Amino acid sequence: MYNGILPVYKERGLTSHDVVFKLRKILKTKKIGHTGTLDPEVAGVLPVCIGNATRVSDYVMDMGKAYEATVSIGRSTTTEDQTGDTLEVKAIHSAHITNDDVDRLLEDFKGIIEQTPPLYSSVKVNGKKLYEYARNNETVVRPKRKVNINDIGRISELDFKGNECHFKIQVVCGKGTYIRTLATDIGAKLGFPAHMSKLTRIESGGFKLQDSLTLEQIIALHEQDSLQNKLFPLEYGLKGLPSIKIKNPHIKKRILNGQKFNKNEFDNKIKDQIVFIDDDSEKVLAIYMAHPTKESEIKPKKVFN
């Protein structure tokens, strides 16, 4: 039985569910879950939690992500990416924009920004996914939401082909960011229709492309009985949370029994959540959270016996 987090390289053409389905057959276990959907036409890092690591999948999902995307200016689509039907066309040439124009514009997208999710997306409105409204030709008001763009920058020269302009950007962002919407918004600020024509996720949950294994590599390692060596411990998925190492055996026992604690029993100021780590084994004991009604107390959220 495998336990840990496996960063998978998802190839274009596969859904995230396809990857999980294939891994369940390869590894002969149902206890597998991915940590954030990648559209079929998107390649890149897909962290997969296996065995007891499925208990930390939400935390891996909440960690930052990084992407490389190609922005195509001059044409917009129904899906905001290369798979959709053309909505609007407006010819753009080298006289219209420069590298410096794009660089200055991208600065405006850093920090907390507001996005309107694509109509063809799984965001729910009144219990129904947006793409279901789109497929049924139903009108729906898409809710705006705030997302965090930690960093964004151009990583290629502007490439003018025909009546379009293409360039690559790298984006470091928080959960819930739509890169295709970012591409269309960049175009709008430049005064042109636009879409995202290619996307690769280069980092997710702290895992990078170079950490990731293809399904073929996973099969080979599994057959050689050496795949477990490539799995990251579940503790890796909690590194985004503050932690305290516990030495006292009595305190360890109380934690593993799921007892409540007064915040004053620990030196650290606990605001929201805290991970207790066994000082001897470096293994996680539990995740505790602030008590919802008693400000001075913390209570267990997940205990790892």
PDB file of N, CA and C in Angstrom, residues 222-281:
ATOM      1  N   HIS A 222       6.677   1.458 -10.393  1.00  0.00           N
ATOM      2  CA  HIS A 222       5.808   0.536  -9.663  1.00  0.00           C
ATOM      3  C   HIS A 222       6.235  -0.906  -9.918  1.00  0.00           C
ATOM      4  N   GLU A 223       6.542  -1.222 -11.169  1.00  0.00           N
ATOM      5  CA  GLU A 223       6.968  -2.584 -11.513  1.00  0.00           C
ATOM      6  C   GLU A 223       8.316  -2.932 -10.903  1.00  0.00           C
ATOM      7  N   GLN A 224       9.135  -1.904 -10.642  1.00  0.00           N
ATOM      8  CA  GLN A 224      10.449  -2.115 -10.020  1.00  0.00           C
ATOM      9  C   GLN A 224      10.383  -2.052  -8.495  1.00  0.00           C
ATOM     10  N   ASP A 225       9.161  -1.875  -7.943  1.00  0.00           N
ATOM     11  CA  ASP A 225       8.963  -1.734  -6.491  1.00  0.00           C
ATOM     12  C   ASP A 225       9.755  -0.570  -5.898  1.00  0.00           C
ATOM     13  N   SER A 226       9.907   0.494  -6.650  1.00  0.00           N
ATOM     14  CA  SER A 226      10.673   1.645  -6.146  1.00  0.00           C
ATOM     15  C   SER A 226       9.879   2.953  -6.194  1.00  0.00           C
ATOM     16  N   LEU A 227       8.577   2.846  -6.420  1.00  0.00           N
ATOM     17  CA  LEU A 227       7.765   4.060  -6.528  1.00  0.00           C
ATOM     18  C   LEU A 227       7.641   4.796  -5.200  1.00  0.00           C
ATOM     19  N   GLN A 228       7.561   4.039  -4.086  1.00  0.00           N
ATOM     20  CA  GLN A 228       7.390   4.683  -2.776  1.00  0.00           C
ATOM     21  C   GLN A 228       8.500   5.696  -2.504  1.00  0.00           C
ATOM     22  N   ASN A 229       9.689   5.437  -3.038  1.00  0.00           N
ATOM     23  CA  ASN A 229      10.814   6.361  -2.839  1.00  0.00           C
ATOM     24  C   ASN A 229      10.586   7.713  -3.509  1.00  0.00           C
ATOM     25  N   LYS A 230       9.658   7.749  -4.465  1.00  0.00           N
ATOM     26  CA  LYS A 230       9.374   8.992  -5.191  1.00  0.00           C
ATOM     27  C   LYS A 230       8.213   9.776  -4.580  1.00  0.00           C
ATOM     28  N   LEU A 231       7.539   9.155  -3.617  1.00  0.00           N
ATOM     29  CA  LEU A 231       6.413   9.820  -2.974  1.00  0.00           C
ATOM     30  C   LEU A 231       6.902  10.756  -1.866  1.00  0.00           C
ATOM     31  N   PHE A 232       6.252  11.890  -1.756  1.00  0.00           N
ATOM     32  CA  PHE A 232       6.568  12.837  -0.692  1.00  0.00           C
ATOM     33  C   PHE A 232       5.673  12.538   0.510  1.00  0.00           C
ATOM     34  N   PRO A 233       6.193  12.631   1.736  1.00  0.00           N
ATOM     35  CA  PRO A 233       5.364  12.358   2.910  1.00  0.00           C
ATOM     36  C   PRO A 233       4.225  13.367   3.028  1.00  0.00           C
ATOM     37  N   LEU A 234       3.154  12.968   3.695  1.00  0.00           N
ATOM     38  CA  LEU A 234       1.991  13.856   3.813  1.00  0.00           C
ATOM     39  C   LEU A 234       2.340  15.164   4.507  1.00  0.00           C
ATOM     40  N   GLU A 235       3.400  15.146   5.344  1.00  0.00           N
ATOM     41  CA  GLU A 235       3.827  16.374   6.026  1.00  0.00           C
ATOM     42  C   GLU A 235       4.176  17.479   5.031  1.00  0.00           C
ATOM     43  N   TYR A 236       4.637  17.075   3.853  1.00  0.00           N
ATOM     44  CA  TYR A 236       5.008  18.046   2.818  1.00  0.00           C
ATOM     45  C   TYR A 236       3.793  18.874   2.394  1.00  0.00           C
ATOM     46  N   GLY A 237       2.638  18.258   2.444  1.00  0.00           N
ATOM     47  CA  GLY A 237       1.419  18.951   2.047  1.00  0.00           C
ATOM     48  C   GLY A 237       0.910  19.948   3.071  1.00  0.00           C
ATOM     49  N   LEU A 238       1.541  19.961   4.251  1.00  0.00           N
ATOM     50  CA  LEU A 238       1.116  20.873   5.318  1.00  0.00           C
ATOM     51  C   LEU A 238       2.113  21.990   5.557  1.00  0.00           C
ATOM     52  N   LYS A 239       3.118  22.090   4.698  1.00  0.00           N
ATOM     53  CA  LYS A 239       4.180  23.067   4.953  1.00  0.00           C
ATOM     54  C   LYS A 239       3.710  24.510   4.822  1.00  0.00           C
ATOM     55  N   GLY A 240       2.516  24.693   4.272  1.00  0.00           N
ATOM     56  CA  GLY A 240       1.973  26.047   4.188  1.00  0.00           C
ATOM     57  C   GLY A 240       1.351  26.519   5.490  1.00  0.00           C
ATOM     58  N   LEU A 241       1.230  25.619   6.470  1.00  0.00           N
ATOM     59  CA  LEU A 241       0.633  25.963   7.757  1.00  0.00           C
ATOM     60  C   LEU A 241       1.711  26.138   8.822  1.00  0.00           C
ATOM     61  N   PRO A 242       1.466  26.995   9.815  1.00  0.00           N
ATOM     62  CA  PRO A 242       2.416  27.121  10.935  1.00  0.00           C
ATOM     63  C   PRO A 242       2.449  25.825  11.730  1.00  0.00           C
ATOM     64  N   SER A 243       3.574  25.523  12.342  1.00  0.00           N
ATOM     65  CA  SER A 243       3.698  24.257  13.073  1.00  0.00           C
ATOM     66  C   SER A 243       4.472  24.439  14.373  1.00  0.00           C
ATOM     67  N   ILE A 244       4.252  23.509  15.278  1.00  0.00           N
ATOM     68  CA  ILE A 244       4.972  23.463  16.550  1.00  0.00           C
ATOM     69  C   ILE A 244       5.457  22.036  16.753  1.00  0.00           C
ATOM     70  N   LYS A 245       6.716  21.890  17.138  1.00  0.00           N
ATOM     71  CA  LYS A 245       7.246  20.561  17.447  1.00  0.00           C
ATOM     72  C   LYS A 245       6.976  20.240  18.920  1.00  0.00           C
ATOM     73  N   ILE A 246       6.480  19.034  19.140  1.00  0.00           N
ATOM     74  CA  ILE A 246       6.093  18.615  20.485  1.00  0.00           C
ATOM     75  C   ILE A 246       7.090  17.586  21.020  1.00  0.00           C
ATOM     76  N   LYS A 247       7.673  17.880  22.176  1.00  0.00           N
ATOM     77  CA  LYS A 247       8.621  16.969  22.816  1.00  0.00           C
ATOM     78  C   LYS A 247       7.974  16.197  23.969  1.00  0.00           C
ATOM     79  N   ASN A 248       7.153  16.876  24.742  1.00  0.00           N
ATOM     80  CA  ASN A 248       6.571  16.305  25.954  1.00  0.00           C
ATOM     81  C   ASN A 248       5.652  15.120  25.633  1.00  0.00           C
ATOM     82  N   PRO A 249       5.972  13.905  26.138  1.00  0.00           N
ATOM     83  CA  PRO A 249       5.163  12.712  25.851  1.00  0.00           C
ATOM     84  C   PRO A 249       3.712  12.861  26.309  1.00  0.00           C
ATOM     85  N   HIS A 250       3.515  13.557  27.449  1.00  0.00           N
ATOM     86  CA  HIS A 250       2.160  13.742  27.969  1.00  0.00           C
ATOM     87  C   HIS A 250       1.332  14.606  27.016  1.00  0.00           C
ATOM     88  N   ILE A 251       1.953  15.659  26.483  1.00  0.00           N
ATOM     89  CA  ILE A 251       1.262  16.532  25.525  1.00  0.00           C
ATOM     90  C   ILE A 251       0.956  15.765  24.238  1.00  0.00           C
ATOM     91  N   LYS A 252       1.927  14.943  23.794  1.00  0.00           N
ATOM     92  CA  LYS A 252       1.711  14.128  22.584  1.00  0.00           C
ATOM     93  C   LYS A 252       0.481  13.239  22.748  1.00  0.00           C
ATOM     94  N   LYS A 253       0.383  12.616  23.921  1.00  0.00           N
ATOM     95  CA  LYS A 253      -0.730  11.706  24.180  1.00  0.00           C
ATOM     96  C   LYS A 253      -2.061  12.457  24.147  1.00  0.00           C
ATOM     97  N   ARG A 254      -2.069  13.635  24.753  1.00  0.00           N
ATOM     98  CA  ARG A 254      -3.292  14.450  24.774  1.00  0.00           C
ATOM     99  C   ARG A 254      -3.700  14.862  23.355  1.00  0.00           C
ATOM    100  N   ILE A 255      -2.693  15.191  22.542  1.00  0.00           N
ATOM    101  CA  ILE A 255      -2.975  15.573  21.148  1.00  0.00           C
ATOM    102  C   ILE A 255      -3.571  14.398  20.385  1.00  0.00           C
ATOM    103  N   LEU A 256      -2.944  13.227  20.523  1.00  0.00           N
ATOM    104  CA  LEU A 256      -3.414  12.040  19.800  1.00  0.00           C
ATOM    105  C   LEU A 256      -4.774  11.567  20.291  1.00  0.00           C
ATOM    106  N   ASN A 257      -5.124  11.952  21.518  1.00  0.00           N
ATOM    107  CA  ASN A 257      -6.451  11.630  22.050  1.00  0.00           C
ATOM    108  C   ASN A 257      -7.493  12.677  21.656  1.00  0.00           C
ATOM    109  N   GLY A 258      -7.034  13.703  20.947  1.00  0.00           N
ATOM    110  CA  GLY A 258      -7.962  14.722  20.460  1.00  0.00           C
ATOM    111  C   GLY A 258      -8.487  15.663  21.518  1.00  0.00           C
ATOM    112  N   GLN A 259      -7.696  15.894  22.554  1.00  0.00           N
ATOM    113  CA  GLN A 259      -8.145  16.791  23.619  1.00  0.00           C
ATOM    114  C   GLN A 259      -7.986  18.256  23.219  1.00  0.00           C
ATOM    115  N   LYS A 260      -8.802  19.104  23.821  1.00  0.00           N
ATOM    116  CA  LYS A 260      -8.684  20.545  23.599  1.00  0.00           C
ATOM    117  C   LYS A 260      -7.540  21.097  24.444  1.00  0.00           C
ATOM    118  N   PHE A 261      -7.019  22.233  24.001  1.00  0.00           N
ATOM    119  CA  PHE A 261      -5.937  22.898  24.728  1.00  0.00           C
ATOM    120  C   PHE A 261      -6.253  24.373  24.893  1.00  0.00           C
ATOM    121  N   ASN A 262      -5.685  24.937  25.947  1.00  0.00           N
ATOM    122  CA  ASN A 262      -5.691  26.386  26.082  1.00  0.00           C
ATOM    123  C   ASN A 262      -4.512  26.928  25.288  1.00  0.00           C
ATOM    124  N   LYS A 263      -4.712  27.996  24.555  1.00  0.00           N
ATOM    125  CA  LYS A 263      -3.638  28.560  23.731  1.00  0.00           C
ATOM    126  C   LYS A 263      -2.401  28.901  24.554  1.00  0.00           C
ATOM    127  N   ASN A 264      -2.612  29.250  25.806  1.00  0.00           N
ATOM    128  CA  ASN A 264      -1.493  29.654  26.663  1.00  0.00           C
ATOM    129  C   ASN A 264      -0.525  28.514  26.960  1.00  0.00           C
ATOM    130  N   GLU A 265      -0.926  27.276  26.671  1.00  0.00           N
ATOM    131  CA  GLU A 265      -0.037  26.132  26.906  1.00  0.00           C
ATOM    132  C   GLU A 265       1.103  26.095  25.892  1.00  0.00           C
ATOM    133  N   PHE A 266       1.000  26.924  24.850  1.00  0.00           N
ATOM    134  CA  PHE A 266       2.040  26.974  23.817  1.00  0.00           C
ATOM    135  C   PHE A 266       2.536  28.407  23.667  1.00  0.00           C
ATOM    136  N   ASP A 267       3.835  28.535  23.413  1.00  0.00           N
ATOM    137  CA  ASP A 267       4.434  29.863  23.277  1.00  0.00           C
ATOM    138  C   ASP A 267       3.931  30.589  22.033  1.00  0.00           C
ATOM    139  N   ASN A 268       3.723  29.819  20.971  1.00  0.00           N
ATOM    140  CA  ASN A 268       3.328  30.427  19.695  1.00  0.00           C
ATOM    141  C   ASN A 268       1.914  30.997  19.760  1.00  0.00           C
ATOM    142  N   LYS A 269       1.720  32.094  19.074  1.00  0.00           N
ATOM    143  CA  LYS A 269       0.384  32.680  18.970  1.00  0.00           C
ATOM    144  C   LYS A 269      -0.391  31.943  17.872  1.00  0.00           C
ATOM    145  N   ILE A 270      -1.418  31.233  18.274  1.00  0.00           N
ATOM    146  CA  ILE A 270      -2.204  30.446  17.327  1.00  0.00           C
ATOM    147  C   ILE A 270      -3.419  31.264  16.893  1.00  0.00           C
ATOM    148  N   LYS A 271      -3.468  31.599  15.605  1.00  0.00           N
ATOM    149  CA  LYS A 271      -4.560  32.431  15.093  1.00  0.00           C
ATOM    150  C   LYS A 271      -5.672  31.588  14.482  1.00  0.00           C
ATOM    151  N   ASP A 272      -5.303  30.728  13.544  1.00  0.00           N
ATOM    152  CA  ASP A 272      -6.320  29.974  12.816  1.00  0.00           C
ATOM    153  C   ASP A 272      -6.096  28.476  12.963  1.00  0.00           C
ATOM    154  N   GLN A 273      -5.036  27.968  12.298  1.00  0.00           N
ATOM    155  CA  GLN A 273      -4.726  26.542  12.371  1.00  0.00           C
ATOM    156  C   GLN A 273      -3.260  26.343  12.735  1.00  0.00           C
ATOM    157  N   ILE A 274      -2.977  25.215  13.354  1.00  0.00           N
ATOM    158  CA  ILE A 274      -1.601  24.894  13.739  1.00  0.00           C
ATOM    159  C   ILE A 274      -1.375  23.399  13.549  1.00  0.00           C
ATOM    160  N   VAL A 275      -0.201  23.039  13.092  1.00  0.00           N
ATOM    161  CA  VAL A 275       0.163  21.633  12.921  1.00  0.00           C
ATOM    162  C   VAL A 275       1.098  21.246  14.054  1.00  0.00           C
ATOM    163  N   PHE A 276       0.764  20.167  14.753  1.00  0.00           N
ATOM    164  CA  PHE A 276       1.638  19.648  15.799  1.00  0.00           C
ATOM    165  C   PHE A 276       2.493  18.526  15.212  1.00  0.00           C
ATOM    166  N   ILE A 277       3.804  18.672  15.338  1.00  0.00           N
ATOM    167  CA  ILE A 277       4.755  17.702  14.794  1.00  0.00           C
ATOM    168  C   ILE A 277       5.463  16.984  15.931  1.00  0.00           C
ATOM    169  N   ASP A 278       5.595  15.666  15.822  1.00  0.00           N
ATOM    170  CA  ASP A 278       6.366  14.885  16.795  1.00  0.00           C
ATOM    171  C   ASP A 278       7.839  15.244  16.647  1.00  0.00           C
ATOM    172  N   ASP A 279       8.439  15.748  17.708  1.00  0.00           N
ATOM    173  CA  ASP A 279       9.831  16.196  17.644  1.00  0.00           C
ATOM    174  C   ASP A 279      10.793  15.043  17.369  1.00  0.00           C
ATOM    175  N   ASP A 280      10.425  13.834  17.768  1.00  0.00           N
ATOM    176  CA  ASP A 280      11.314  12.682  17.579  1.00  0.00           C
ATOM    177  C   ASP A 280      11.235  12.121  16.156  1.00  0.00           C
ATOM    178  N   SER A 281      10.026  11.906  15.676  1.00  0.00           N
ATOM    179  CA  SER A 281       9.851  11.239  14.379  1.00  0.00           C
ATOM    180  C   SER A 281       9.671  12.203  13.210  1.00  0.00           C
TER     181      SER A 281
END
